[in-house]
mmCIF file with all atom_site columns, C-alpha atoms in Angstrom:
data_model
loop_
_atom_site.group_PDB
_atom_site.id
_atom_site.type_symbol
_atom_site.label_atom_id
_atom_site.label_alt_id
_atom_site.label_comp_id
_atom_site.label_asym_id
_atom_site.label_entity_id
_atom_site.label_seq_id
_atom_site.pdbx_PDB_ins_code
_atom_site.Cartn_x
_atom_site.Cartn_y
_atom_site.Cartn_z
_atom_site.occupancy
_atom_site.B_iso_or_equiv
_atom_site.pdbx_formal_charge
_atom_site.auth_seq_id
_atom_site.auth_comp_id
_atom_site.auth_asym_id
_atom_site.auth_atom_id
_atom_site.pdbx_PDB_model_num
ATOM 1   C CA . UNK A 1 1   ? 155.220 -107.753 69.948  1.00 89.00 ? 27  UNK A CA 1
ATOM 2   C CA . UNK A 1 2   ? 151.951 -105.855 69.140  1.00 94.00 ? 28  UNK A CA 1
ATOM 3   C CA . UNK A 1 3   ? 149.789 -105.031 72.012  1.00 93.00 ? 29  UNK A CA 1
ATOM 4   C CA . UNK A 1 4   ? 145.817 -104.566 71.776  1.00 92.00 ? 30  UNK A CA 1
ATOM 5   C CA . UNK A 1 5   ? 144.748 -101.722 73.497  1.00 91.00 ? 31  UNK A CA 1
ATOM 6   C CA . UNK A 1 6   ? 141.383 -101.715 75.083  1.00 87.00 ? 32  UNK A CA 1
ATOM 7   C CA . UNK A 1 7   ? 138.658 -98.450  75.601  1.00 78.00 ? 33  UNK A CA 1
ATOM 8   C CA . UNK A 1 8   ? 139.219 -97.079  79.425  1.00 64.00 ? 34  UNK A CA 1
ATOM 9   C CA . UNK A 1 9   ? 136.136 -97.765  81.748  1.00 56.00 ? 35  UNK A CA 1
ATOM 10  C CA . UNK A 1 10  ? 135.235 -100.576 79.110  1.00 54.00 ? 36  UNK A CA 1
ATOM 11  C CA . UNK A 1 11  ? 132.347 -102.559 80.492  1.00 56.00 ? 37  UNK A CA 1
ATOM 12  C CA . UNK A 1 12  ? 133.157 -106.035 80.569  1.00 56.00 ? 38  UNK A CA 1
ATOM 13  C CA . UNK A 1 13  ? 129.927 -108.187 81.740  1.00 56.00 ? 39  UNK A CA 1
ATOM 14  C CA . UNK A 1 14  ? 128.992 -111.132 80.242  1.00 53.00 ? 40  UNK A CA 1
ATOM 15  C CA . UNK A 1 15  ? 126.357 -109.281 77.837  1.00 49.00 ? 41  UNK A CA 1
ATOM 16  C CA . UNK A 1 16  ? 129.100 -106.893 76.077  1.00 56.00 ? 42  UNK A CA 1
ATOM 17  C CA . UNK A 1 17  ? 132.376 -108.422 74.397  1.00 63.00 ? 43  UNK A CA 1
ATOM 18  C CA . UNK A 1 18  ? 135.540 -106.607 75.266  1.00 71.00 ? 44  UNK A CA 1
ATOM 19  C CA . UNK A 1 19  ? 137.289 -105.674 72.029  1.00 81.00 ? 45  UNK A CA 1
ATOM 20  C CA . UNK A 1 20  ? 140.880 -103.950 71.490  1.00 87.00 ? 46  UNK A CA 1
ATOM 21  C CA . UNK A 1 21  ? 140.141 -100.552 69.521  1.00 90.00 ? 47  UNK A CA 1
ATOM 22  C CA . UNK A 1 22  ? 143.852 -100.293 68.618  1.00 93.00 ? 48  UNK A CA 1
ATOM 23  C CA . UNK A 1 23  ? 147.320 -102.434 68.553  1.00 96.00 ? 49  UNK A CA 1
ATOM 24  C CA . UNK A 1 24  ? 150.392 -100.719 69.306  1.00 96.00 ? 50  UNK A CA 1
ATOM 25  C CA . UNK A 1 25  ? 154.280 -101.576 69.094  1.00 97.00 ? 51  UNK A CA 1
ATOM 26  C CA . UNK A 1 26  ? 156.877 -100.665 71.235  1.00 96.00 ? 52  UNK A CA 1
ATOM 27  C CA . UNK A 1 27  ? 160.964 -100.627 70.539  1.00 95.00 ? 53  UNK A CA 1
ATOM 28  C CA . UNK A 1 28  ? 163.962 -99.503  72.652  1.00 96.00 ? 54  UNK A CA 1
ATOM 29  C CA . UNK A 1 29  ? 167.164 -98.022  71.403  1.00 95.00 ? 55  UNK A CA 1
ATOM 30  C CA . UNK A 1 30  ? 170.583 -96.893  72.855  1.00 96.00 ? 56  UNK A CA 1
ATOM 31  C CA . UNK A 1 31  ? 169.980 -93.385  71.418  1.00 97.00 ? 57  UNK A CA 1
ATOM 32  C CA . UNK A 1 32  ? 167.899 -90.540  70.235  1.00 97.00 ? 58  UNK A CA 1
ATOM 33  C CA . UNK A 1 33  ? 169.206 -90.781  66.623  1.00 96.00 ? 59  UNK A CA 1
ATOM 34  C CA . UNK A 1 34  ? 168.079 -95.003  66.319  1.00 95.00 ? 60  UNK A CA 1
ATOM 35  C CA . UNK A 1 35  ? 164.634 -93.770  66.996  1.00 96.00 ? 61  UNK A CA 1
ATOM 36  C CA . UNK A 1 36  ? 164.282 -91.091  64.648  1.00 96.00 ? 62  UNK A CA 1
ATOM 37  C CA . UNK A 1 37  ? 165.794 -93.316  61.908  1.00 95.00 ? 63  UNK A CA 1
ATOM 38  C CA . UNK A 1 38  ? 163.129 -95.982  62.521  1.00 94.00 ? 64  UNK A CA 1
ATOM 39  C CA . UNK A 1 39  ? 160.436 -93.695  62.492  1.00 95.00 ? 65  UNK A CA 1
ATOM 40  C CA . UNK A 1 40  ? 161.183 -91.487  59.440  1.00 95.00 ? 66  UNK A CA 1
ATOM 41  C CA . UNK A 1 41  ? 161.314 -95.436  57.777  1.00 95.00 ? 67  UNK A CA 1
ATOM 42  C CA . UNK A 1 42  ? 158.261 -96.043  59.277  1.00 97.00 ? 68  UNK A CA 1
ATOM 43  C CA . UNK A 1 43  ? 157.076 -92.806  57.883  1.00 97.00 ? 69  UNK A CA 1
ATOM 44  C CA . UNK A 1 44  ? 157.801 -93.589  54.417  1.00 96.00 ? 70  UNK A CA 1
ATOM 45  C CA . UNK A 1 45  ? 156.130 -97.122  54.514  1.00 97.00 ? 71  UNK A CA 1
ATOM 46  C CA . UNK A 1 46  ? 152.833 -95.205  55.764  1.00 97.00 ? 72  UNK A CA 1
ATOM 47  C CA . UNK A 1 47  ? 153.027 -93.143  52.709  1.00 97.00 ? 73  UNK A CA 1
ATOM 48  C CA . UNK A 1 48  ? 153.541 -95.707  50.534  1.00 96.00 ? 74  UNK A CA 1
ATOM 49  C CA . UNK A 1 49  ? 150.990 -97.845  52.118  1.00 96.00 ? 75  UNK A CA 1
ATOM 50  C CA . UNK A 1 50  ? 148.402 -95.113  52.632  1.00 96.00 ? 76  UNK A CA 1
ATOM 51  C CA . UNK A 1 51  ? 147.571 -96.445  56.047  1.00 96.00 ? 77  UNK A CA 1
ATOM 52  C CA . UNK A 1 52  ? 149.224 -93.788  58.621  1.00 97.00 ? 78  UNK A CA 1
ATOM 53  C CA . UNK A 1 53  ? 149.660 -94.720  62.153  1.00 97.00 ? 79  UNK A CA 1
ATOM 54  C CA . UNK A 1 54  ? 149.932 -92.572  65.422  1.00 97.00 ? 80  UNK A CA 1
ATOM 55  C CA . UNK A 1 55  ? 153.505 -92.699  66.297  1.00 98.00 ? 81  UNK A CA 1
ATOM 56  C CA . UNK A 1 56  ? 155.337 -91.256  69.843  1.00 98.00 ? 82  UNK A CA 1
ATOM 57  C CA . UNK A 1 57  ? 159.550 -91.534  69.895  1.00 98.00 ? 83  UNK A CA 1
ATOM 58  C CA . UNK A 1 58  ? 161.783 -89.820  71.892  1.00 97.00 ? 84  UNK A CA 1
ATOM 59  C CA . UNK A 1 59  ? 165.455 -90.387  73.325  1.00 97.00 ? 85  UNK A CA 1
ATOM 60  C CA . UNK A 1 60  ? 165.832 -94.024  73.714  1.00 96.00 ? 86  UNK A CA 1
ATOM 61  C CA . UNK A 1 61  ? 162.042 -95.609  72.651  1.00 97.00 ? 87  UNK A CA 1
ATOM 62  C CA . UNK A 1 62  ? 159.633 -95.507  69.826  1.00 97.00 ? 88  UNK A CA 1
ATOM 63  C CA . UNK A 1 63  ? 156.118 -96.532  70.088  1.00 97.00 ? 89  UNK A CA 1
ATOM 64  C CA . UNK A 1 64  ? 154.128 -97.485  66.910  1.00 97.00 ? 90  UNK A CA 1
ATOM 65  C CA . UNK A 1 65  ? 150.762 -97.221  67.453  1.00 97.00 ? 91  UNK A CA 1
ATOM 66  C CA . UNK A 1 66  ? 147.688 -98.851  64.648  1.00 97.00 ? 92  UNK A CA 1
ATOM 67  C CA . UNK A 1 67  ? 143.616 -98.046  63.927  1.00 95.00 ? 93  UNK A CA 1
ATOM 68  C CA . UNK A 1 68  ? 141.356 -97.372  61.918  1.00 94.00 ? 94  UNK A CA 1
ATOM 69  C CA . UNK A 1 69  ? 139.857 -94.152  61.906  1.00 89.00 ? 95  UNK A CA 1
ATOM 70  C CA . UNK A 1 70  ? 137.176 -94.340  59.971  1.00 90.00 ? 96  UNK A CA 1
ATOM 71  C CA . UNK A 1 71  ? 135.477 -97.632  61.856  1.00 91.00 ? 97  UNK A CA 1
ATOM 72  C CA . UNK A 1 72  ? 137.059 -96.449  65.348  1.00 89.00 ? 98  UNK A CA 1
ATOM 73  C CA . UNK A 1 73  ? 138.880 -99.468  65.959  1.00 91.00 ? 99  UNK A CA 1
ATOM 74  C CA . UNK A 1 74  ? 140.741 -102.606 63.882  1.00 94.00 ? 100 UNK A CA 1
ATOM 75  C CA . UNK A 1 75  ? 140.348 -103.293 60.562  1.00 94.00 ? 101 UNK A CA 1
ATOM 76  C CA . UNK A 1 76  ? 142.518 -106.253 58.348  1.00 94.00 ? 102 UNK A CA 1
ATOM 77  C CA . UNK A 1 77  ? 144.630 -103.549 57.125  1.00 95.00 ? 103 UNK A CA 1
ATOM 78  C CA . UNK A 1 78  ? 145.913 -102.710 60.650  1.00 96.00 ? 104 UNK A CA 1
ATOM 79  C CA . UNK A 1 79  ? 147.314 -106.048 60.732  1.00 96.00 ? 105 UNK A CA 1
ATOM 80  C CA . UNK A 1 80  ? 148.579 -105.874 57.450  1.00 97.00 ? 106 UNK A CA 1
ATOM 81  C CA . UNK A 1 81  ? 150.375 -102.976 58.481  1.00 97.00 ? 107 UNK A CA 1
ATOM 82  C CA . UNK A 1 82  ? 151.847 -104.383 61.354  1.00 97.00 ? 108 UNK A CA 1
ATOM 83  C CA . UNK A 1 83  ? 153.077 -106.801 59.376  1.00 97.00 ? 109 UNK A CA 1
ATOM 84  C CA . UNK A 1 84  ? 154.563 -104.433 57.197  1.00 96.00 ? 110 UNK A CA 1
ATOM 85  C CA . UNK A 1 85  ? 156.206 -102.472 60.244  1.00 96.00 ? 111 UNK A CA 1
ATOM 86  C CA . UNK A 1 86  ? 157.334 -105.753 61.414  1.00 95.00 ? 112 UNK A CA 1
ATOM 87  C CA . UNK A 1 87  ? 159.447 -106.629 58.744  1.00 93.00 ? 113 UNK A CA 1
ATOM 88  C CA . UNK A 1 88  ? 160.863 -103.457 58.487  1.00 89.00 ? 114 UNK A CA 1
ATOM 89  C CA . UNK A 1 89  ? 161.595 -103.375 62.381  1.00 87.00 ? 115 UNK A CA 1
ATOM 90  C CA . UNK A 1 90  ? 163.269 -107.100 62.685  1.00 84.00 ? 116 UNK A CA 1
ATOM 91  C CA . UNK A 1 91  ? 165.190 -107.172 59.072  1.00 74.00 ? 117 UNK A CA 1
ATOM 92  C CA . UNK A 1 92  ? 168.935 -108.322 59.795  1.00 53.00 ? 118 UNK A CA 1
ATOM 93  C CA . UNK A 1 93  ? 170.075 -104.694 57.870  1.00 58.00 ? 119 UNK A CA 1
ATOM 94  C CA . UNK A 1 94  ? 167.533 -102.885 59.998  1.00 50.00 ? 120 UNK A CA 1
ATOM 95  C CA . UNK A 1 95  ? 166.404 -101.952 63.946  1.00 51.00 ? 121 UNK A CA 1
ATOM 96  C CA . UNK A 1 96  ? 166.693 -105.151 65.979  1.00 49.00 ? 122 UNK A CA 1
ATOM 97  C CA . UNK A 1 97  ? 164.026 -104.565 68.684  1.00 49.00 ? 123 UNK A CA 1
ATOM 98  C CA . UNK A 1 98  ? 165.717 -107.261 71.013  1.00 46.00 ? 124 UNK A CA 1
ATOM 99  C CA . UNK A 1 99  ? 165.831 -104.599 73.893  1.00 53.00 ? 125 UNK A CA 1
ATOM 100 C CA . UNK A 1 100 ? 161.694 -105.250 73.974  1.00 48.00 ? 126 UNK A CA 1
ATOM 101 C CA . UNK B 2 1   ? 152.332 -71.738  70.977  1.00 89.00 ? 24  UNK B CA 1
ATOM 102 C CA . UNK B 2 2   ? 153.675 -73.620  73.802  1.00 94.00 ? 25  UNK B CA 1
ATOM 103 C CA . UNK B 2 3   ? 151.705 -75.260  76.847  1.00 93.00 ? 26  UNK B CA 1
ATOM 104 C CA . UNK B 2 4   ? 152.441 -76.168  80.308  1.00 92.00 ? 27  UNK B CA 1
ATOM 105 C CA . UNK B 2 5   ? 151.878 -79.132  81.539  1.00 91.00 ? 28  UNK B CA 1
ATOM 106 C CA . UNK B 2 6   ? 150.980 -80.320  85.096  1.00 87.00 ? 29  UNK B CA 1
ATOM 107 C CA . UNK B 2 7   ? 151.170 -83.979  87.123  1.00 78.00 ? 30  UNK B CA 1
ATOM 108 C CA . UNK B 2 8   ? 147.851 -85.430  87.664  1.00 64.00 ? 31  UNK B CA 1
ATOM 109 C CA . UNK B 2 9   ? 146.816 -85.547  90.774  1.00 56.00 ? 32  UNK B CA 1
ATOM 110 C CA . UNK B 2 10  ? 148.574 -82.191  91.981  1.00 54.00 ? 33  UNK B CA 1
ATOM 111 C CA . UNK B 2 11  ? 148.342 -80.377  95.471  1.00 56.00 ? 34  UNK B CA 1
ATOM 112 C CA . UNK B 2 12  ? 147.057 -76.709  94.965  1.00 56.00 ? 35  UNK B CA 1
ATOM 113 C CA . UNK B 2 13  ? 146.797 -75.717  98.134  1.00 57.00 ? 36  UNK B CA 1
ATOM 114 C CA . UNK B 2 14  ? 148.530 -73.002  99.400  1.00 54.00 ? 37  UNK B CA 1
ATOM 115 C CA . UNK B 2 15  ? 151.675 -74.348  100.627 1.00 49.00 ? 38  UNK B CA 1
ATOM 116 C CA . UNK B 2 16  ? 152.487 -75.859  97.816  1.00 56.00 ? 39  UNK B CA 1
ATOM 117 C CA . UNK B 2 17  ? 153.176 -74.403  94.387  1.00 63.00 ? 40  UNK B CA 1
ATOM 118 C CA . UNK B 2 18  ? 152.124 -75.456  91.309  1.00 71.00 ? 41  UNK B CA 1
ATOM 119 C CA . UNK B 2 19  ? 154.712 -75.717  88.303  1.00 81.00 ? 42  UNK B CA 1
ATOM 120 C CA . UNK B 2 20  ? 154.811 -77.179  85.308  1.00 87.00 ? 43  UNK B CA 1
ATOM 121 C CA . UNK B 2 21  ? 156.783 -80.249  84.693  1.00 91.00 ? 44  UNK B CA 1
ATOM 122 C CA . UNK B 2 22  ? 156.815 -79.954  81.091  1.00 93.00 ? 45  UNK B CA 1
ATOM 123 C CA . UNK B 2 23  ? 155.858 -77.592  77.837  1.00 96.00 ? 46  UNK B CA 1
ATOM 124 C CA . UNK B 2 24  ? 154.477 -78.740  74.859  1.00 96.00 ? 47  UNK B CA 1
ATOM 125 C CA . UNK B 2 25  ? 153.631 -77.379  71.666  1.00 97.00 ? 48  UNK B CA 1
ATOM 126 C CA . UNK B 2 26  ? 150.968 -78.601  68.758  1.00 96.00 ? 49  UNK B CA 1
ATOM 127 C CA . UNK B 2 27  ? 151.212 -78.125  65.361  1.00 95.00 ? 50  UNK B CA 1
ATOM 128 C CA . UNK B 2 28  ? 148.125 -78.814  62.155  1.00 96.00 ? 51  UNK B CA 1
ATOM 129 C CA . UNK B 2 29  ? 148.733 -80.159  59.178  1.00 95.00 ? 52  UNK B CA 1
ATOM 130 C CA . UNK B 2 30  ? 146.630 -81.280  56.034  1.00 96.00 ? 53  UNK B CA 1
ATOM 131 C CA . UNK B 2 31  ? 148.253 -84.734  55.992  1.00 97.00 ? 54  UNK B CA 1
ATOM 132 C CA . UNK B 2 32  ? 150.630 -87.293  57.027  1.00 97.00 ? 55  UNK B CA 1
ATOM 133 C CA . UNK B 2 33  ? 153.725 -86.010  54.783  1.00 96.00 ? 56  UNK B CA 1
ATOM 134 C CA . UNK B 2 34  ? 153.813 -83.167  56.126  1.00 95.00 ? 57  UNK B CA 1
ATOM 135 C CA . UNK B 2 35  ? 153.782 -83.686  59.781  1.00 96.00 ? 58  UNK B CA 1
ATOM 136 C CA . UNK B 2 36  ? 156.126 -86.453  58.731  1.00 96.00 ? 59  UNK B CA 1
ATOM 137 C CA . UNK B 2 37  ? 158.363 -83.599  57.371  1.00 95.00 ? 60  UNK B CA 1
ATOM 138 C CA . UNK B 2 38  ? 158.428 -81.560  60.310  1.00 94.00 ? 61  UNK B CA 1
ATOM 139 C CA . UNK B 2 39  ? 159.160 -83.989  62.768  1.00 95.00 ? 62  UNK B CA 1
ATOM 140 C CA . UNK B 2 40  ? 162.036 -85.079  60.528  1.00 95.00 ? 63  UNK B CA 1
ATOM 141 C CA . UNK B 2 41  ? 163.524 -81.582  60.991  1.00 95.00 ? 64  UNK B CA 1
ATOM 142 C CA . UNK B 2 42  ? 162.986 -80.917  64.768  1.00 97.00 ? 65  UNK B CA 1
ATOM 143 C CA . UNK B 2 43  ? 164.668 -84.491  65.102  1.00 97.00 ? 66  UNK B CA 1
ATOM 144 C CA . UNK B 2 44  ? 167.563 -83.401  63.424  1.00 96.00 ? 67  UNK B CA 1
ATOM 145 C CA . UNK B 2 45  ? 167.621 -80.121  65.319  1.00 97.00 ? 68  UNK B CA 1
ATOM 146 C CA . UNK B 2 46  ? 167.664 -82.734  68.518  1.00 97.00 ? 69  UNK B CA 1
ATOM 147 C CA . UNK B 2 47  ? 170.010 -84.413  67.025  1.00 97.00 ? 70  UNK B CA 1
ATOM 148 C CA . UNK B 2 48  ? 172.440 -81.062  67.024  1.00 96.00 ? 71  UNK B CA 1
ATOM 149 C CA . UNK B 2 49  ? 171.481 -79.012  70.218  1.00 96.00 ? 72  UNK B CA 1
ATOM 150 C CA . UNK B 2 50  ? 171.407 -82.978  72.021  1.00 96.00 ? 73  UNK B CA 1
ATOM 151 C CA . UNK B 2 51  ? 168.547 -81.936  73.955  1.00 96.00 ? 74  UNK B CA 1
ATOM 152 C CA . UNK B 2 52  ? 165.858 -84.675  72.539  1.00 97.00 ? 75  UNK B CA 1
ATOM 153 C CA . UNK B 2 53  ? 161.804 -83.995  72.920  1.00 97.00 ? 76  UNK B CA 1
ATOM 154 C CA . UNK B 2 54  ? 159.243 -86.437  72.895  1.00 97.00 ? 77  UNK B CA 1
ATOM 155 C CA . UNK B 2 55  ? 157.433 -86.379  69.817  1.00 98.00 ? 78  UNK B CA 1
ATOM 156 C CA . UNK B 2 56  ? 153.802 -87.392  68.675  1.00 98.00 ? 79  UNK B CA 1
ATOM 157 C CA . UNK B 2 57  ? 152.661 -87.162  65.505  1.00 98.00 ? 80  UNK B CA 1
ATOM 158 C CA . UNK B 2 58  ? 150.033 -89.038  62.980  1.00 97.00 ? 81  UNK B CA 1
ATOM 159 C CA . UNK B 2 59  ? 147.633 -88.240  60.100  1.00 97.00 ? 82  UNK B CA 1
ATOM 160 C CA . UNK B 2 60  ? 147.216 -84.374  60.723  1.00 96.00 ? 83  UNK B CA 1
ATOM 161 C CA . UNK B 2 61  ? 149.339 -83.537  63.736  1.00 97.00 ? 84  UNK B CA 1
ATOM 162 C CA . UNK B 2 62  ? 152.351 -83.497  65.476  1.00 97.00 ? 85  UNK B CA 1
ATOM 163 C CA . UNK B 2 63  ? 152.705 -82.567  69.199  1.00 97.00 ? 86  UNK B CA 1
ATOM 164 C CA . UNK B 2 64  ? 156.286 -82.047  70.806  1.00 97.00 ? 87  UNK B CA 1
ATOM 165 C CA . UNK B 2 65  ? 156.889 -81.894  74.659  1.00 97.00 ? 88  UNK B CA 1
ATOM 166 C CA . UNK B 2 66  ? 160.200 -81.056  76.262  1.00 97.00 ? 89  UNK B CA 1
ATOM 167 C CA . UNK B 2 67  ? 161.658 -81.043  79.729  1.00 95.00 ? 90  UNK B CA 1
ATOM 168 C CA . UNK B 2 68  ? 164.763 -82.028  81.539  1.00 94.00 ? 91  UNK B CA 1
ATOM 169 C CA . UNK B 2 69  ? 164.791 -85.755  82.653  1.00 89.00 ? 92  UNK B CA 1
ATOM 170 C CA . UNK B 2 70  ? 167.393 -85.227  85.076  1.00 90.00 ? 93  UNK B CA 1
ATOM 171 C CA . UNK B 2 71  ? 165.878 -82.533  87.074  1.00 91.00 ? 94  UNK B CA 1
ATOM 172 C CA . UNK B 2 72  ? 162.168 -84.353  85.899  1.00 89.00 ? 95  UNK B CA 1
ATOM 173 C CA . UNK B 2 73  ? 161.271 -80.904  85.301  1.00 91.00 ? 96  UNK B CA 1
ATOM 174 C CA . UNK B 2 74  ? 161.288 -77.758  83.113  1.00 94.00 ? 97  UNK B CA 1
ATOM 175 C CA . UNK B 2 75  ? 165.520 -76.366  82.988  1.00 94.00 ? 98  UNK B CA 1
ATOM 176 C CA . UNK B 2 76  ? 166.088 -72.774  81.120  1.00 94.00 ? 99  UNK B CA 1
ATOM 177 C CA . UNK B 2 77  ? 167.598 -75.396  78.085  1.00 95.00 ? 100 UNK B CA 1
ATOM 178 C CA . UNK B 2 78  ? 164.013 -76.397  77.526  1.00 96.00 ? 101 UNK B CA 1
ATOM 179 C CA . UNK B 2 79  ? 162.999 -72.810  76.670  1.00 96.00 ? 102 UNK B CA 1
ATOM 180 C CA . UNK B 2 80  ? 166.025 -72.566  74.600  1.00 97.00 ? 103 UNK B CA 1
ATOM 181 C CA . UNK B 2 81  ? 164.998 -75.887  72.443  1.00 97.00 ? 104 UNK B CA 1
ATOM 182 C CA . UNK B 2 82  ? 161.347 -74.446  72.804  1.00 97.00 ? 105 UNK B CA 1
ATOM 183 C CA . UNK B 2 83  ? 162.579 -70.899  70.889  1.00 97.00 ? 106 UNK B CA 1
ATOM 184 C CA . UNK B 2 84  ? 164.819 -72.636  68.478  1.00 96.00 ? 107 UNK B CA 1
ATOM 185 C CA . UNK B 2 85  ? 161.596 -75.177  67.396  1.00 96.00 ? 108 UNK B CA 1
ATOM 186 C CA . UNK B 2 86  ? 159.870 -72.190  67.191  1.00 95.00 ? 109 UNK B CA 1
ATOM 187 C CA . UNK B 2 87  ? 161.844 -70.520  64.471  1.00 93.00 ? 110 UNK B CA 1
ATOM 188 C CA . UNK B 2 88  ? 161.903 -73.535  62.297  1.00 89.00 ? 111 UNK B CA 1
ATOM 189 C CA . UNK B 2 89  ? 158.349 -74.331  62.355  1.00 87.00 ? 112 UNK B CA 1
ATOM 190 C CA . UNK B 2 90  ? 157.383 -70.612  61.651  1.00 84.00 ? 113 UNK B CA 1
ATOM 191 C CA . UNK B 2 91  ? 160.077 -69.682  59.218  1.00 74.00 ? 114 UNK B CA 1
ATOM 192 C CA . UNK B 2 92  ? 158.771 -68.545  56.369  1.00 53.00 ? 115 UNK B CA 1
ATOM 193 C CA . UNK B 2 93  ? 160.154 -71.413  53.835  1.00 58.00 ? 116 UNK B CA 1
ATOM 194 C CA . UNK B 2 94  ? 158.804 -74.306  56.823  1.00 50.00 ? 117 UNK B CA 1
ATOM 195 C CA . UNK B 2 95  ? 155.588 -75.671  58.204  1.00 51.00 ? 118 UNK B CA 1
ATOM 196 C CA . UNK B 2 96  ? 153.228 -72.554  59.356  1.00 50.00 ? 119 UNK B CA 1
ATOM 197 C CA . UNK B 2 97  ? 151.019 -73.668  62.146  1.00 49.00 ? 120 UNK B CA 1
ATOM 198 C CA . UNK B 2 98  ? 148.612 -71.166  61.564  1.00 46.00 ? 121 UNK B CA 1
ATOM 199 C CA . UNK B 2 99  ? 146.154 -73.708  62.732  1.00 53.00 ? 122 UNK B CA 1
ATOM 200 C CA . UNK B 2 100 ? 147.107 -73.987  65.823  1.00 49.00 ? 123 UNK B CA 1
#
């Protein structure tokens, strides 16, 4: 499940809309090794795509993380992406994230 | 070139001391690839010293932290893993991070 991701000390009155600036991903694994396997796949679908996101991983989690540099916040593309990483994350040969 | 890192919100008065709970280490790239590539390699170096990092990396960067999670805290092994990172992003055939 992608999460939106809001500015810190956003205001939030009735005058200004509060909009996510980014979407982000999280997965779990058993091990070190799952994570860096998901993430070098990852990897290669941002090269391919030419739409790179931030990504954090370490023993036991990955965290996928999407924006738009140039605009400073969510284009169509980021969704696209997540699409993209989506697939890749949930496909019966791949990373089951059911540990989310 | 590696930095310590300190909890938020720490004492510094005088009867307490104040260590670092973690060191991390930035690197600079031109691109996603390779950042991509380097992270591939420390994860594999992970992988065979079994002492894992957390790792952030995107278009440009890549950023890995290390300490101990059972003593939540910095353990000689860390400065080991912090040595042997060292040599393979600075060997001469690898990623310089002249940047830095």
């Amino acid at each position: 499940m992608w999460q939106p991701c809001f500015r810190a000390h956003q205001r939030t009155n009735n005058s200004q809309r509060r909009a996510a600036h980014r979407i982000q991903r999280t997965v779990r694994f058993d091990n070190f090794r799952e994570a860096l396997g998901v993430i070098r796949k990852v990897g290669e679908l941002a090269e391919t795509e030419g739409h790179h996101p931030d990504i954090s991983f370490g023993w036991g989690y990955a965290t996928v993380s999407l924006n738009t540099k140039k605009i400073k916040g969510l284009h169509e593309n980021d969704f696209i992406m997540a699409s993209k990483i989506d697939r890749l994350l949930d496909r019966p040969d791949g990373f089951l994230d059911h540990k989310q």
